[in-house]
Amino acid sequence: MIRKLLQKIPSPFGLPQRKRTTPTVIPASQHSLRRERLSRHAVTVVERLQQAGYQAFAVGGCVRDLLLNIEPKDFDIATSATPEQVRATFRNSRLIGRRFKLAHVHFGREIIEVATFRANHEEETSAEQSRQSESGRLLRDNVYGTFEQDAQRRDFTINALYYDVSSGQIHDFAHGVHDIRNQQIRLIGQPEQRYQEDPVRMLRAVRFAGKLGFEIEPHTAAPIEKLAPLLHDIPAARLFDEVLKLLMSGQGQRTFDLLYEYDLFAPLFPDTDEAIIDRPDYTLQLVRQALTNTDERIAQGKPVTPAFLFAALLWPALPQRVRDLEAQGIPSIPAHQQAAHELLAEQCRHTAIPKRFSIPMREIWDMQPRLARRSGRRADQLLEHPRFRAAYDFLLLRESAGEQTDGLGHWWTLYQDASPDERRRMIRELGSDKSSSPKRSRSRSRRKPRNNAPDA
Ligand code: ATP
Ligand code: MG
């Protein structure tokens, strides 16, 4: 298939480790990318920049994905124009930039991101313009450069392809087309150094391998396990964004397996990693099932929320914290509350979970013991709870990982479909069941949550 898409591409002469300054230019007749496949607005931006006398290309993920016949998420443009010059060319543009300055050109709801060519940090001399931390990480990287330099500072060869919408040519500085054809994720330059400059590139390697089903080429893969701890230096907000891209883009399960294989999961979710060591079968089953469900929902176009996924990823780490607190003499219910609070706070030091996700996540957790207490009017009240559906799905997930709940998930499945009469009967039948009796619930509540968290 891919071979068919990329016809007669000239073969490279060696690894792209060696720096090259002239790109291979692949004419339109030798590749499958057609400008009609690009967003109309991306084409407009490139053409207007070219008419204004600048170089401009579609670049990065959109070129890569289109060559693979995948619908791109967005369209990035690289240009020789400075952000201010882009701003002056498009009335409908705004300058943005935290890590570096970019122009956003707005067309209704579509935004085309336009970045000025930037240099690879090795090639510029001014310490002012590009600072590195002690571990070699680039702290600021806002140095404009040439077309060639822009290609060299990109992460992977498959992300350094530039498509000229006017001529139809693809400019390939790093044998990216060859690597697309051979399904390889290959860093440009010296892998260890490129990871030290930006450790997030390790996550990106795994992300593209998972998304595209590619292999991480051996030199690119080799340093990852050793350098994985460098992720601890990355701001937690950036890592949260990366985790969403890794696990909520439709190939979450496969990507998790790769993260785990390359020791990249532990720096992101240290408590869950401990839980995998303690109880591998249960924890891996729960995490992988949660991701499989997420992937299926995405494939079906159903909504997915980070609240549910983070609830699942962290749930196996709760019991150990509860046990530690109980061992200090804290009673079960407050121990559960405190454990949840502390686990979440600790996790936010690694991946900063915004409140709009962490609040519903806690609600999903807090509903778990409540789902067992169904007597009187409680079951109907629970059904009305805005978080019921998520809590019920979460219960089924726990059961699918082997948690013993006495058929609670099945009971709720039946109850939701039951007629009012049947519901009354189901509640009456619970009467003899001590665990759901309102009279006994107070005395039992001390013990109850223990049943709702996975056993040690
Ligand atoms: P996606 O399909 O996820 O959007 P993408 O390749 O477009 O994939 P982006 O994060 O949108 O990824 O980045 C756009 C381009 O910018 C990349 O293709 C790559 O060329 C470059 N890039 C992004 N992040 C880095 C990085 N950390 N180091 C070097 N180059 C990067
Ligand atoms: Mg992109």
XYZ file of C-alpha atoms and ligand atoms in Angstrom:
488
model
C 0.000 0.000 0.000
C 2.637 2.481 1.117
C 4.878 1.304 -1.648
C 2.110 2.048 -4.057
C 1.583 5.513 -2.639
C 5.227 6.399 -2.978
C 6.266 5.493 -6.425
C 9.848 5.244 -7.534
C 11.405 7.301 -4.768
C 15.186 7.402 -5.096
C 16.889 5.350 -2.371
C 19.133 7.118 0.151
C 22.846 6.478 0.317
C 23.222 6.207 4.069
C 21.799 7.012 7.454
C 20.675 10.602 7.922
C 23.167 11.001 10.780
C 25.402 12.921 8.415
C 24.341 16.470 7.957
C 23.137 17.353 4.504
C 22.431 20.744 3.138
C 20.739 19.951 -0.141
C 17.436 18.174 0.011
C 16.278 15.474 -2.272
C 13.581 17.096 -4.354
C 10.795 14.703 -5.217
C 8.687 15.887 -8.136
C 4.894 15.626 -8.074
C 5.046 12.755 -10.559
C 6.878 10.599 -8.027
C 4.674 10.873 -4.978
C 1.003 10.596 -4.206
C 0.419 13.872 -2.372
C -2.008 16.183 -4.179
C -2.737 19.719 -3.129
C -6.473 19.013 -3.128
C -5.872 16.841 -0.066
C -4.664 19.854 1.904
C -6.987 22.247 3.632
C -8.008 24.979 1.220
C -6.875 27.530 3.784
C -3.426 25.991 4.143
C -2.991 26.322 0.363
C -4.136 29.952 0.518
C -1.608 30.752 3.263
C 1.291 29.178 1.353
C 0.369 30.906 -1.905
C -0.058 34.331 -0.349
C 3.272 34.058 1.450
C 4.952 33.012 -1.793
C 3.318 35.888 -3.671
C 4.677 38.227 -1.008
C 8.161 36.936 -1.856
C 8.740 34.471 0.991
C 9.453 30.766 0.954
C 6.543 28.752 2.345
C 5.761 25.059 2.628
C 3.326 22.703 4.252
C 5.418 20.739 6.717
C 5.474 18.135 9.433
C 2.582 15.915 10.428
C 0.301 16.902 7.559
C 2.789 15.906 4.846
C 3.679 12.705 6.685
C 0.057 11.736 7.246
C -1.081 12.529 3.715
C 1.700 10.384 2.266
C 0.328 7.590 4.436
C -3.234 8.337 3.381
C -4.177 9.416 6.910
C -6.368 12.469 7.468
C -4.089 15.113 9.082
C -5.124 16.633 12.417
C -3.992 20.068 11.342
C -1.834 21.840 8.778
C 1.427 23.483 9.736
C 3.217 25.930 7.481
C 6.931 26.771 7.614
C 8.114 30.016 6.080
C 11.071 32.359 5.684
C 8.820 35.255 6.781
C 9.213 36.380 10.394
C 6.113 36.219 12.591
C 5.727 39.980 12.192
C 5.911 39.665 8.409
C 3.284 36.920 8.513
C 1.150 39.140 10.715
C 1.499 41.937 8.151
C 0.508 39.620 5.289
C -2.698 38.318 6.912
C -5.221 40.617 8.547
C -6.825 37.508 10.039
C -3.676 36.505 11.940
C -2.435 36.705 15.513
C 0.967 36.214 17.049
C 1.151 33.662 19.809
C 3.965 31.881 21.521
C 5.141 30.587 24.785
C 8.129 28.476 23.887
C 8.578 30.308 20.612
C 6.758 32.884 18.576
C 4.293 31.723 15.918
C 1.550 33.225 13.798
C -1.946 31.795 13.753
C -3.996 32.591 10.676
C -7.710 32.271 11.397
C -10.307 31.110 8.881
C -13.546 30.722 10.774
C -12.894 27.791 13.082
C -9.805 26.591 11.276
C -6.428 27.863 12.398
C -3.369 27.502 10.202
C -0.184 27.639 12.236
C 2.675 29.440 10.533
C 6.190 29.057 11.959
C 9.271 30.896 10.830
C 12.247 28.718 9.839
C 14.315 28.095 12.951
C 17.886 26.968 13.476
C 19.098 23.915 15.279
C 20.708 25.067 18.497
C 24.121 23.534 17.617
C 24.504 25.815 14.692
C 24.041 29.126 16.333
C 26.521 30.752 18.553
C 24.675 33.185 20.728
C 24.120 31.825 24.224
C 21.565 34.592 24.610
C 19.283 33.201 21.967
C 19.278 29.581 22.982
C 19.905 28.518 26.538
C 20.494 24.986 27.720
C 19.954 23.498 31.154
C 22.731 21.462 32.750
C 21.347 18.250 31.278
C 21.495 19.784 27.807
C 17.802 20.600 27.565
C 16.885 23.543 25.366
C 15.178 26.096 27.562
C 14.436 28.615 24.898
C 14.779 28.124 21.234
C 13.660 31.132 19.354
C 16.387 31.481 16.791
C 15.390 32.032 13.212
C 17.250 30.112 10.594
C 17.374 29.005 6.982
C 15.197 26.454 5.264
C 17.954 23.833 5.712
C 18.434 24.625 9.373
C 14.717 24.354 9.940
C 14.769 20.816 8.595
C 17.723 19.805 10.773
C 16.164 20.991 14.016
C 13.016 18.905 13.521
C 12.692 15.698 15.463
C 12.159 12.763 13.106
C 13.020 12.298 9.457
C 9.362 11.615 8.651
C 8.458 14.987 10.188
C 10.980 16.943 8.124
C 9.222 16.811 4.764
C 8.264 20.077 3.078
C 5.559 20.195 0.456
C 5.515 23.056 -2.013
C 1.883 23.429 -3.043
C 2.779 25.452 -6.155
C 5.260 23.076 -7.768
C 3.988 19.886 -6.134
C 7.552 19.059 -5.066
C 8.479 17.510 -1.730
C 11.771 18.663 -0.228
C 13.268 15.851 1.796
C 16.416 16.736 3.767
C 16.695 13.640 5.908
C 15.436 10.674 3.884
C 12.024 11.004 5.441
C 10.239 9.550 2.428
C 12.479 6.495 2.575
C 11.651 6.087 6.271
C 7.940 6.447 5.593
C 8.240 3.745 2.994
C 10.093 1.504 5.431
C 7.908 2.446 8.387
C 10.750 3.723 10.547
C 10.800 6.353 13.271
C 14.294 7.821 13.031
C 15.643 10.869 14.836
C 17.540 13.426 12.810
C 21.082 13.805 14.173
C 22.643 12.165 17.198
C 19.849 10.490 19.207
C 21.218 10.902 22.722
C 21.887 14.577 22.178
C 18.481 15.175 20.589
C 16.747 13.573 23.586
C 18.839 15.584 25.997
C 17.845 18.789 24.223
C 14.186 17.848 24.548
C 13.278 14.650 26.427
C 9.697 14.885 25.163
C 11.082 13.596 21.869
C 11.241 10.168 23.550
C 7.488 10.327 24.073
C 6.993 11.554 20.534
C 8.989 8.610 19.160
C 6.653 6.239 20.947
C 3.590 8.278 19.995
C 4.325 8.126 16.272
C 5.287 4.448 16.505
C 1.935 3.759 18.151
C -0.098 5.989 15.883
C 1.435 4.844 12.609
C 2.332 1.271 13.572
C 5.990 2.061 12.688
C 9.140 0.649 14.237
C 11.499 2.846 16.237
C 14.756 2.447 14.386
C 17.442 0.828 16.651
C 19.735 3.883 17.062
C 16.718 6.015 17.882
C 15.395 3.438 20.347
C 18.693 2.582 22.057
C 19.135 5.542 24.461
C 15.492 5.793 25.548
C 15.496 3.489 28.567
C 18.590 5.166 29.988
C 17.336 8.698 29.363
C 13.687 8.157 30.363
C 14.235 9.744 33.808
C 14.982 13.071 32.054
C 11.215 13.422 31.738
C 11.169 14.396 35.408
C 12.613 17.780 34.346
C 9.742 18.558 31.994
C 6.960 20.877 33.197
C 3.973 18.832 34.368
C 1.530 20.815 32.214
C 3.410 19.881 29.047
C 3.482 16.240 30.095
C -0.259 16.229 30.732
C -0.807 17.455 27.154
C 1.558 14.795 25.840
C -0.199 12.048 27.804
C -3.495 12.997 26.188
C -1.915 12.846 22.741
C -0.318 9.508 23.595
C -3.304 7.781 25.126
C -6.352 9.523 23.699
C -5.632 9.597 19.973
C -7.125 6.255 19.051
C -4.124 3.954 19.540
C -3.837 4.280 23.287
C -3.455 0.630 24.119
C -0.673 0.013 21.642
C 1.024 3.239 22.696
C 0.810 2.302 26.387
C 2.535 -1.007 25.651
C 5.343 0.877 23.938
C 5.629 3.410 26.781
C 5.897 0.550 29.217
C 8.390 -1.335 27.091
C 10.658 1.719 26.866
C 10.436 2.580 30.612
C 8.633 5.810 29.770
C 5.518 4.979 31.748
C 7.157 5.166 35.193
C 8.198 8.835 34.956
C 4.653 9.744 33.878
C 2.715 7.576 36.357
C 5.094 6.516 39.139
C 2.394 5.270 41.525
C 0.720 3.174 38.845
C 4.097 1.801 37.900
C 4.533 0.641 41.521
C 1.112 -0.984 41.355
C 2.176 -2.859 38.221
C 5.159 -4.204 40.131
C 2.950 -5.219 43.089
C 0.051 -6.711 41.147
C 0.987 -6.960 37.480
C -1.908 -9.033 36.171
C -4.676 -7.014 37.739
C -3.128 -3.591 37.099
C -2.102 -4.219 33.517
C -5.469 -5.752 32.749
C -7.310 -2.725 34.145
C -5.120 -0.161 32.401
C -5.109 -1.961 29.059
C -8.844 -2.568 29.153
C -9.474 1.116 29.907
C -7.338 2.045 26.906
C -8.965 -0.529 24.638
C -12.371 0.895 25.562
C -11.089 4.407 24.874
C -9.702 3.368 21.477
C -13.021 1.747 20.563
C -15.023 4.787 21.583
C -12.763 7.030 19.496
C -13.133 4.683 16.517
C -16.909 4.907 16.893
C -16.822 8.703 17.148
C -18.038 8.646 20.764
C -16.786 11.211 23.267
C -13.977 10.302 25.641
C -12.860 12.165 28.723
C -9.476 12.349 30.400
C -11.365 12.195 33.741
C -12.364 8.580 33.152
C -8.999 7.546 31.770
C -7.025 9.111 34.604
C -9.452 7.577 37.109
C -8.631 4.179 35.611
C -4.887 4.746 35.320
C -4.549 5.728 38.961
C -7.136 3.438 40.595
C -4.752 0.482 41.022
C -2.403 2.752 42.976
C -5.009 3.623 45.620
C -5.035 0.475 47.816
C -1.380 0.734 48.781
C -1.842 4.314 49.962
C -4.986 3.322 51.852
C -3.121 0.520 53.572
C -0.276 2.843 54.544
C -2.705 5.313 56.096
C -4.685 2.596 57.855
C -1.434 1.256 59.255
C -0.985 4.688 60.844
C -4.306 4.184 62.635
C -6.512 6.227 60.293
C -9.995 4.663 59.930
C -10.991 3.222 56.594
C -13.258 5.917 55.168
C -11.033 8.917 55.943
C -8.066 6.811 54.850
C -9.700 6.348 51.446
C -10.445 10.041 51.115
C -6.967 11.049 52.131
C -5.350 8.432 49.903
C -7.308 9.695 46.893
C -6.377 13.279 47.682
C -2.693 12.513 48.141
C -2.453 10.304 45.090
C -3.996 12.966 42.916
C -1.749 15.689 44.333
C 1.303 13.522 43.739
C 0.211 12.672 40.194
C -0.253 16.361 39.405
C 3.449 16.896 40.114
C 4.129 14.683 37.085
C 1.186 15.400 34.797
C -0.731 18.517 35.836
C -4.363 17.392 35.613
C -6.607 20.444 35.255
C -9.422 20.763 37.812
C -12.078 20.289 35.153
C -10.845 16.701 34.858
C -9.634 15.958 38.371
C -12.976 16.886 39.987
C -15.080 14.453 37.914
C -12.308 11.908 38.309
C -12.667 12.044 42.101
C -16.456 11.786 41.703
C -16.072 8.573 39.693
C -13.909 7.167 42.479
C -16.183 8.367 45.264
C -19.217 6.806 43.579
C -17.670 3.322 43.629
C -18.529 2.429 47.257
C -21.881 4.162 46.881
C -22.856 1.866 43.990
C -22.914 -1.022 46.458
C -25.420 0.709 48.746
C -28.664 0.414 46.853
C -31.440 -0.091 49.382
C -34.489 2.096 49.888
C -34.420 4.982 47.425
C -30.674 5.037 47.096
C -30.495 3.144 43.823
C -32.876 5.561 42.125
C -31.013 8.532 43.534
C -27.763 7.133 42.211
C -29.298 6.648 38.778
C -30.107 10.368 38.723
C -26.555 11.327 39.598
C -24.872 13.162 36.698
C -21.808 10.961 37.094
C -23.768 7.688 37.296
C -22.987 6.505 33.789
C -19.259 7.040 34.159
C -19.273 5.435 37.598
C -21.179 2.419 36.281
C -18.792 2.028 33.317
C -15.941 2.277 35.780
C -17.450 -0.489 37.911
C -17.644 -2.747 34.839
C -14.037 -1.918 34.060
C -12.950 -2.946 37.573
C -14.856 -6.193 37.237
C -13.303 -6.906 33.862
C -9.899 -6.681 35.559
C -10.970 -9.329 38.061
C -12.197 -7.292 41.018
C -14.770 -9.201 43.059
C -17.936 -7.155 43.505
C -20.569 -9.865 43.984
C -22.156 -9.259 40.619
C -22.751 -5.583 41.313
C -22.153 -4.515 37.711
C -24.642 -7.073 36.409
C -27.194 -5.944 39.002
C -26.896 -2.354 37.780
C -27.113 -3.454 34.170
C -30.421 -5.185 34.926
C -31.681 -2.377 37.124
C -31.246 0.282 34.435
C -33.398 -1.701 31.993
C -35.968 -2.847 34.536
C -39.583 -1.625 34.789
C -40.624 0.253 37.965
C -42.181 -2.962 39.345
C -39.106 -5.002 38.621
C -36.950 -2.335 40.212
C -38.994 -2.491 43.418
C -38.629 -6.242 43.454
C -34.874 -6.003 42.943
C -34.563 -3.612 45.853
C -36.776 -5.838 48.071
C -34.586 -8.805 47.252
C -31.611 -6.852 48.482
C -33.309 -6.638 51.905
C -31.677 -9.765 53.150
C -28.328 -8.707 51.797
C -26.582 -7.012 54.695
C -24.242 -5.044 52.502
C -27.070 -2.985 51.077
C -29.281 -2.681 54.158
C -29.786 0.929 55.242
C -29.967 -0.072 58.932
C -26.649 -1.842 58.760
C -24.941 0.555 56.417
C -23.630 2.811 59.132
C -21.957 0.067 61.098
C -20.701 -1.600 57.937
C -19.531 1.551 56.270
C -16.257 1.309 58.098
C -15.461 -1.859 56.309
C -17.281 -1.257 53.075
C -14.786 0.728 51.001
C -12.212 -1.985 51.494
C -14.336 -4.120 49.199
C -14.414 -1.433 46.588
C -10.769 -0.948 46.182
C -8.911 -3.883 44.739
C -7.577 -6.215 47.387
C -3.923 -6.303 48.125
P 0.451 15.412 14.964
O -0.198 14.514 13.969
O 0.419 14.867 16.329
O 0.047 16.847 14.881
P 2.987 16.472 14.116
O 4.200 15.793 13.552
O 2.304 17.492 13.275
O 1.997 15.329 14.569
P 3.276 18.553 16.036
O 3.466 18.433 17.514
O 2.056 19.189 15.497
O 3.429 17.082 15.477
O 4.554 19.293 15.486
C 4.666 19.760 14.147
C 6.078 19.538 13.646
O 7.003 20.307 14.448
C 6.583 18.108 13.739
O 6.203 17.350 12.628
C 8.079 18.305 13.835
O 8.626 18.556 12.569
C 8.211 19.568 14.644
N 8.339 19.295 16.090
C 7.336 19.230 17.004
N 7.791 18.973 18.222
C 9.139 18.877 18.121
C 10.204 18.618 19.040
N 9.948 18.417 20.336
N 11.457 18.609 18.568
C 11.712 18.834 17.249
N 10.765 19.064 16.342
C 9.484 19.088 16.754
Mg 0.646 18.726 13.803
